Amino acid sequence: MSDYLDKWEVTWLSDAVVSTIEVPMWYFYVLQSLQNPDYFYKGSTDDLRLRLQQHNNKETDSIRPYLPFRLVYYEAYLSERTARKREASVKHSGSVSIPLLRRIKENIEEIR
């Protein structure tokens, strides 16, 4: 993962002055278990690298049997609230999660 995952830079031109600010990003993500490839973990975070490392370093008790994981999908958001809403919708609605996981699985198959 590269540095572009940490923040989003907004640049605009106003009265011949270019301004740039860094906006922290939040992410909804999906991890695939390498131990059991049919198991997908869904979550949200403001630091994808750190969160993946925490999962793979056994800092999340509920998913230890499925370690290790790899990141297979993410969506970037400008607010924590929006990322957490997306996470909840995917976790609690089959009409949301089924098509998303189908698309992720198809993509994984294409790169094999």
XYZ file of N, CA, C and O in Angstrom:
448
model
N 0.835 -1.173 0.000
C 0.000 0.000 0.000
C 0.881 1.238 0.000
O 1.869 1.289 0.696
N 0.488 2.229 -0.701
C 1.312 3.425 -0.807
C 0.751 4.555 0.046
O -0.303 4.452 0.630
N 1.480 5.652 0.085
C 1.126 6.767 0.941
C -0.203 7.413 0.606
O -0.781 8.098 1.427
N -0.713 7.239 -0.605
C -1.965 7.886 -0.965
C -3.123 7.376 -0.120
O -4.169 7.996 -0.060
N -2.952 6.270 0.579
C -4.017 5.741 1.421
C -4.155 6.510 2.722
O -5.159 6.385 3.399
N -3.170 7.299 3.113
C -3.191 7.968 4.403
C -4.019 9.237 4.418
O -4.567 9.616 5.435
N -4.074 9.930 3.335
C -4.762 11.208 3.309
C -5.179 11.532 1.885
O -4.735 10.914 0.938
N -6.006 12.504 1.782
C -6.465 12.977 0.489
C -6.084 14.438 0.400
O -6.366 15.224 1.299
N -5.405 14.810 -0.638
C -4.996 16.198 -0.805
C -6.000 16.919 -1.692
O -6.354 16.436 -2.757
N -6.461 18.056 -1.211
C -7.400 18.875 -1.953
C -6.647 20.118 -2.409
O -6.054 20.819 -1.605
N -6.651 20.358 -3.697
C -5.962 21.521 -4.246
C -6.964 22.364 -5.022
O -7.793 21.839 -5.750
N -6.881 23.677 -4.829
C -7.749 24.563 -5.583
C -7.020 25.851 -5.922
O -6.032 26.210 -5.311
N -7.536 26.523 -6.922
C -6.949 27.774 -7.397
C -7.924 28.906 -7.083
O -9.079 28.861 -7.459
N -7.446 29.896 -6.347
C -8.280 31.024 -5.983
C -7.457 32.297 -6.085
O -6.447 32.429 -5.388
N -7.879 33.202 -6.946
C -7.159 34.473 -7.128
C -5.677 34.236 -7.410
O -4.809 34.863 -6.815
N -5.394 33.296 -8.288
C -4.029 32.973 -8.720
C -3.160 32.404 -7.603
O -1.947 32.391 -7.693
N -3.783 31.892 -6.527
C -3.031 31.261 -5.440
C -3.473 29.799 -5.374
O -4.667 29.509 -5.298
N -2.538 28.901 -5.409
C -2.845 27.480 -5.300
C -2.730 27.089 -3.843
O -1.712 27.341 -3.197
N -3.773 26.493 -3.318
C -3.783 26.058 -1.927
C -4.023 24.561 -1.865
O -4.784 24.012 -2.649
N -3.378 23.906 -0.928
C -3.543 22.469 -0.738
C -3.734 22.192 0.740
O -3.004 22.721 1.573
N -4.722 21.372 1.062
C -4.887 20.915 2.434
C -4.941 19.397 2.422
O -5.303 18.785 1.413
N -4.564 18.789 3.517
C -4.648 17.340 3.633
C -5.876 16.989 4.463
O -6.078 17.537 5.545
N -6.704 16.119 3.918
C -7.916 15.690 4.589
C -7.725 14.239 5.005
O -7.481 13.385 4.155
N -7.806 13.945 6.311
C -7.661 12.548 6.734
C -8.771 11.689 6.132
O -9.912 12.130 6.034
N -8.424 10.491 5.743
C -9.388 9.586 5.126
C -9.808 8.500 6.112
O -9.047 8.105 6.981
N -11.007 7.992 5.920
C -11.515 6.825 6.626
C -11.827 5.773 5.576
O -12.127 6.111 4.432
N -11.748 4.524 5.970
C -11.891 3.429 5.012
C -12.848 2.365 5.515
O -12.826 1.997 6.685
N -13.670 1.873 4.619
C -14.368 0.608 4.793
C -13.509 -0.396 4.053
O -13.063 -0.135 2.935
N -13.235 -1.553 4.663
C -12.335 -2.516 4.030
C -12.851 -3.937 4.171
O -13.673 -4.238 5.045
N -12.351 -4.801 3.302
C -12.650 -6.229 3.355
C -11.323 -6.976 3.313
O -10.484 -6.720 2.443
N -11.153 -7.879 4.277
C -9.967 -8.733 4.329
C -10.376 -10.151 3.987
O -11.470 -10.589 4.352
N -9.491 -10.864 3.320
C -9.718 -12.273 3.022
C -8.751 -13.100 3.844
O -7.552 -12.804 3.902
N -9.266 -14.148 4.465
C -8.421 -15.059 5.219
C -7.592 -15.900 4.259
O -8.122 -16.472 3.310
N -6.302 -15.993 4.511
C -5.449 -16.874 3.708
C -5.533 -18.310 4.224
O -5.238 -19.247 3.493
N -5.961 -18.466 5.465
C -6.160 -19.791 6.076
C -7.444 -20.434 5.541
O -7.495 -21.629 5.293
N -8.479 -19.623 5.399
C -9.777 -20.077 4.904
C -10.277 -19.041 3.889
O -10.966 -18.095 4.256
N -9.935 -19.185 2.614
C -10.234 -18.164 1.592
C -11.712 -17.820 1.421
O -12.034 -16.818 0.788
N -12.619 -18.609 1.982
C -14.043 -18.289 1.900
C -14.498 -17.354 3.011
O -15.655 -16.940 3.051
N -13.581 -17.022 3.943
C -13.921 -16.133 5.046
C -13.449 -14.716 4.742
O -12.269 -14.499 4.443
N -14.372 -13.769 4.833
C -14.067 -12.360 4.591
C -14.444 -11.563 5.835
O -15.554 -11.695 6.345
N -13.518 -10.740 6.289
C -13.764 -9.861 7.437
C -13.995 -8.447 6.914
O -13.264 -7.975 6.043
N -15.000 -7.770 7.472
C -15.332 -6.414 7.047
C -15.154 -5.468 8.215
O -15.546 -5.781 9.336
N -14.554 -4.304 7.958
C -14.355 -3.337 9.021
C -14.157 -1.940 8.491
O -14.240 -1.690 7.288
N -13.859 -1.009 9.415
C -13.552 0.359 9.021
C -12.439 0.892 9.913
O -12.281 0.453 11.054
N -11.665 1.818 9.370
C -10.509 2.343 10.080
C -10.045 3.641 9.433
O -10.427 3.936 8.301
N -9.186 4.346 10.149
C -8.559 5.527 9.553
C -7.123 5.233 9.136
O -6.436 6.110 8.628
N -6.675 3.990 9.343
C -5.307 3.608 8.981
C -5.299 2.157 8.515
O -5.212 1.232 9.333
N -5.395 1.953 7.217
C -5.477 0.593 6.663
C -4.247 -0.255 6.990
O -4.366 -1.418 7.347
N -3.064 0.341 6.830
C -1.833 -0.427 7.078
C -1.779 -0.928 8.516
O -1.511 -2.096 8.767
N -2.028 -0.006 9.453
C -1.967 -0.363 10.868
C -3.027 -1.388 11.210
O -2.761 -2.358 11.924
N -4.238 -1.218 10.702
C -5.312 -2.149 11.040
C -5.030 -3.546 10.506
O -5.254 -4.534 11.210
N -4.520 -3.662 9.296
C -4.164 -4.974 8.759
C -3.067 -5.605 9.607
O -3.115 -6.801 9.934
N -2.099 -4.800 9.996
C -1.011 -5.290 10.852
C -1.567 -5.765 12.202
O -1.173 -6.819 12.706
N -2.490 -5.004 12.785
C -3.095 -5.405 14.056
C -3.826 -6.730 13.917
O -3.708 -7.605 14.780
N -4.594 -6.877 12.850
C -5.288 -8.150 12.634
C -4.288 -9.292 12.527
O -4.435 -10.326 13.184
N -3.275 -9.138 11.705
C -2.314 -10.222 11.474
C -1.378 -10.452 12.653
O -0.757 -11.512 12.733
N -1.284 -9.505 13.580
C -0.482 -9.678 14.801
C -1.323 -10.183 15.965
O -0.940 -10.039 17.121
N -2.494 -10.738 15.667
C -3.379 -11.368 16.655
C -3.904 -10.384 17.694
O -4.154 -10.753 18.833
N -4.100 -9.134 17.304
C -4.629 -8.133 18.224
C -6.149 -8.042 18.160
O -6.747 -7.202 18.834
N -6.771 -8.903 17.365
C -8.231 -8.962 17.252
C -8.650 -10.397 17.546
O -8.481 -11.281 16.721
N -9.172 -10.629 18.754
C -9.464 -11.987 19.216
C -10.453 -12.755 18.349
O -10.259 -13.931 18.079
N -11.505 -12.091 17.880
C -12.588 -12.801 17.206
C -12.184 -13.445 15.890
O -12.873 -14.344 15.410
N -11.099 -13.012 15.286
C -10.744 -13.547 13.963
C -9.434 -14.339 13.969
O -8.943 -14.725 12.922
N -8.890 -14.615 15.137
C -7.618 -15.359 15.210
C -7.621 -16.686 14.452
O -6.631 -17.029 13.822
N -8.705 -17.451 14.486
C -8.681 -18.732 13.765
C -8.510 -18.586 12.253
O -8.197 -19.555 11.573
N -8.723 -17.391 11.735
C -8.680 -17.178 10.293
C -7.400 -16.512 9.806
O -7.258 -16.226 8.618
N -6.473 -16.254 10.687
C -5.211 -15.583 10.326
C -4.373 -16.436 9.396
O -4.434 -17.663 9.476
N -3.565 -15.820 8.560
C -3.404 -14.395 8.298
C -4.423 -13.903 7.275
O -5.106 -14.682 6.618
N -4.472 -12.575 7.127
C -5.391 -11.924 6.204
C -4.638 -11.124 5.163
O -3.501 -10.727 5.367
N -5.353 -10.864 4.055
C -4.848 -9.919 3.059
C -5.984 -8.961 2.721
O -7.168 -9.321 2.769
N -5.603 -7.744 2.391
C -6.574 -6.739 1.997
C -7.002 -7.029 0.560
O -6.163 -7.136 -0.332
N -8.314 -7.173 0.343
C -8.806 -7.451 -1.009
C -9.731 -6.361 -1.541
O -10.052 -6.350 -2.730
N -10.139 -5.424 -0.658
C -11.058 -4.387 -1.110
C -11.089 -3.270 -0.092
O -10.999 -3.516 1.107
N -11.204 -2.033 -0.581
C -11.464 -0.916 0.319
C -12.175 0.206 -0.422
O -12.126 0.295 -1.643
N -12.856 1.033 0.350
C -13.506 2.240 -0.133
C -13.048 3.367 0.774
O -12.985 3.194 1.991
N -12.727 4.519 0.214
C -12.256 5.665 0.994
C -13.393 6.660 1.206
O -14.187 6.919 0.293
N -13.445 7.210 2.421
C -14.465 8.194 2.792
C -13.813 9.381 3.479
O -12.753 9.258 4.091
N -14.492 10.514 3.411
C -13.980 11.729 4.042
C -14.367 11.839 5.513
O -13.843 12.691 6.217
N -15.259 10.977 5.988
C -15.642 11.045 7.402
C -15.734 9.651 8.002
O -16.062 8.668 7.322
N -15.469 9.586 9.307
C -15.597 8.328 10.044
C -17.043 7.845 10.009
O -17.298 6.648 9.811
N -17.970 8.755 10.192
C -19.382 8.399 10.225
C -19.813 7.677 8.953
O -20.503 6.656 8.994
N -19.400 8.181 7.812
C -19.791 7.578 6.546
C -19.159 6.200 6.364
O -19.818 5.262 5.904
N -17.900 6.063 6.745
C -17.226 4.760 6.642
C -17.893 3.735 7.553
O -18.109 2.587 7.164
N -18.239 4.142 8.760
C -18.884 3.214 9.707
C -20.307 2.859 9.261
O -20.763 1.729 9.471
N -21.005 3.814 8.642
C -22.333 3.515 8.091
C -22.223 2.468 6.990
O -23.044 1.558 6.907
N -21.219 2.603 6.143
C -21.023 1.631 5.063
C -20.716 0.253 5.650
O -21.264 -0.755 5.209
N -19.839 0.217 6.646
C -19.508 -1.046 7.309
C -20.769 -1.706 7.859
O -21.002 -2.903 7.638
N -21.581 -0.939 8.571
C -22.810 -1.486 9.153
C -23.757 -1.990 8.077
O -24.357 -3.063 8.223
N -23.889 -1.256 6.985
C -24.808 -1.688 5.931
C -24.346 -2.994 5.292
O -25.164 -3.860 4.992
N -23.039 -3.146 5.115
C -22.519 -4.382 4.518
C -22.671 -5.551 5.495
O -23.039 -6.658 5.100
N -22.414 -5.303 6.774
C -22.490 -6.378 7.759
C -23.920 -6.827 8.034
O -24.147 -7.991 8.361
N -24.886 -5.921 7.914
C -26.246 -6.238 8.356
C -27.264 -6.415 7.237
O -28.427 -6.699 7.516
N -26.851 -6.256 6.006
C -27.807 -6.389 4.906
C -27.264 -7.325 3.829
O -26.273 -7.009 3.162
N -27.921 -8.442 3.662
C -27.527 -9.379 2.619
C -27.652 -8.784 1.223
O -26.863 -9.089 0.335
N -28.630 -7.890 1.037
C -28.800 -7.286 -0.280
C -27.649 -6.344 -0.619
O -27.442 -6.011 -1.781
N -26.883 -5.936 0.400
C -25.695 -5.113 0.184
C -24.445 -5.991 0.122
O -23.615 -5.852 -0.774
N -24.309 -6.909 1.081
C -23.070 -7.689 1.182
C -22.924 -8.756 0.098
O -21.815 -8.979 -0.405
N -23.990 -9.381 -0.299
C -23.894 -10.466 -1.287
C -23.343 -9.972 -2.623
O -22.389 -10.548 -3.144
N -23.894 -8.899 -3.204
C -23.320 -8.430 -4.479
C -21.880 -7.934 -4.332
O -21.059 -8.128 -5.225
N -21.577 -7.292 -3.193
C -20.211 -6.812 -2.981
C -19.240 -7.979 -2.905
O -18.203 -7.984 -3.583
N -19.547 -8.981 -2.103
C -18.645 -10.138 -1.981
C -18.553 -10.915 -3.291
O -17.488 -11.438 -3.623
N -19.633 -10.973 -4.045
C -19.592 -11.633 -5.354
C -18.595 -10.914 -6.267
O -17.779 -11.543 -6.932
N -18.661 -9.575 -6.277
C -17.748 -8.778 -7.102
C -16.300 -8.955 -6.644
O -15.393 -9.088 -7.462
N -16.073 -8.985 -5.338
C -14.717 -9.180 -4.808
C -14.191 -10.555 -5.217
O -13.056 -10.684 -5.679
N -15.008 -11.587 -5.053
C -14.583 -12.950 -5.412
C -14.286 -13.068 -6.908
O -13.316 -13.723 -7.299
N -15.113 -12.440 -7.736
C -14.867 -12.460 -9.181
C -13.541 -11.785 -9.510
O -12.782 -12.258 -10.358
N -13.262 -10.688 -8.848
C -12.012 -9.981 -9.070
C -10.811 -10.832 -8.634
O -9.791 -10.880 -9.327
N -10.940 -11.506 -7.511
C -9.860 -12.380 -7.031
C -9.618 -13.493 -8.039
O -8.460 -13.820 -8.342
N -10.684 -14.065 -8.579
C -10.543 -15.134 -9.569
C -9.866 -14.639 -10.839
O -9.067 -15.352 -11.448
N -10.147 -13.402 -11.240
C -9.553 -12.854 -12.454
C -8.032 -12.687 -12.346
O -7.332 -12.776 -13.360
N -7.535 -12.448 -11.160
C -6.086 -12.208 -11.012
C -5.302 -13.485 -10.713
O -4.095 -13.447 -10.619
N -5.990 -14.597 -10.564
C -5.285 -15.864 -10.301
C -4.634 -16.405 -11.553
O -4.975 -16.289 -12.621
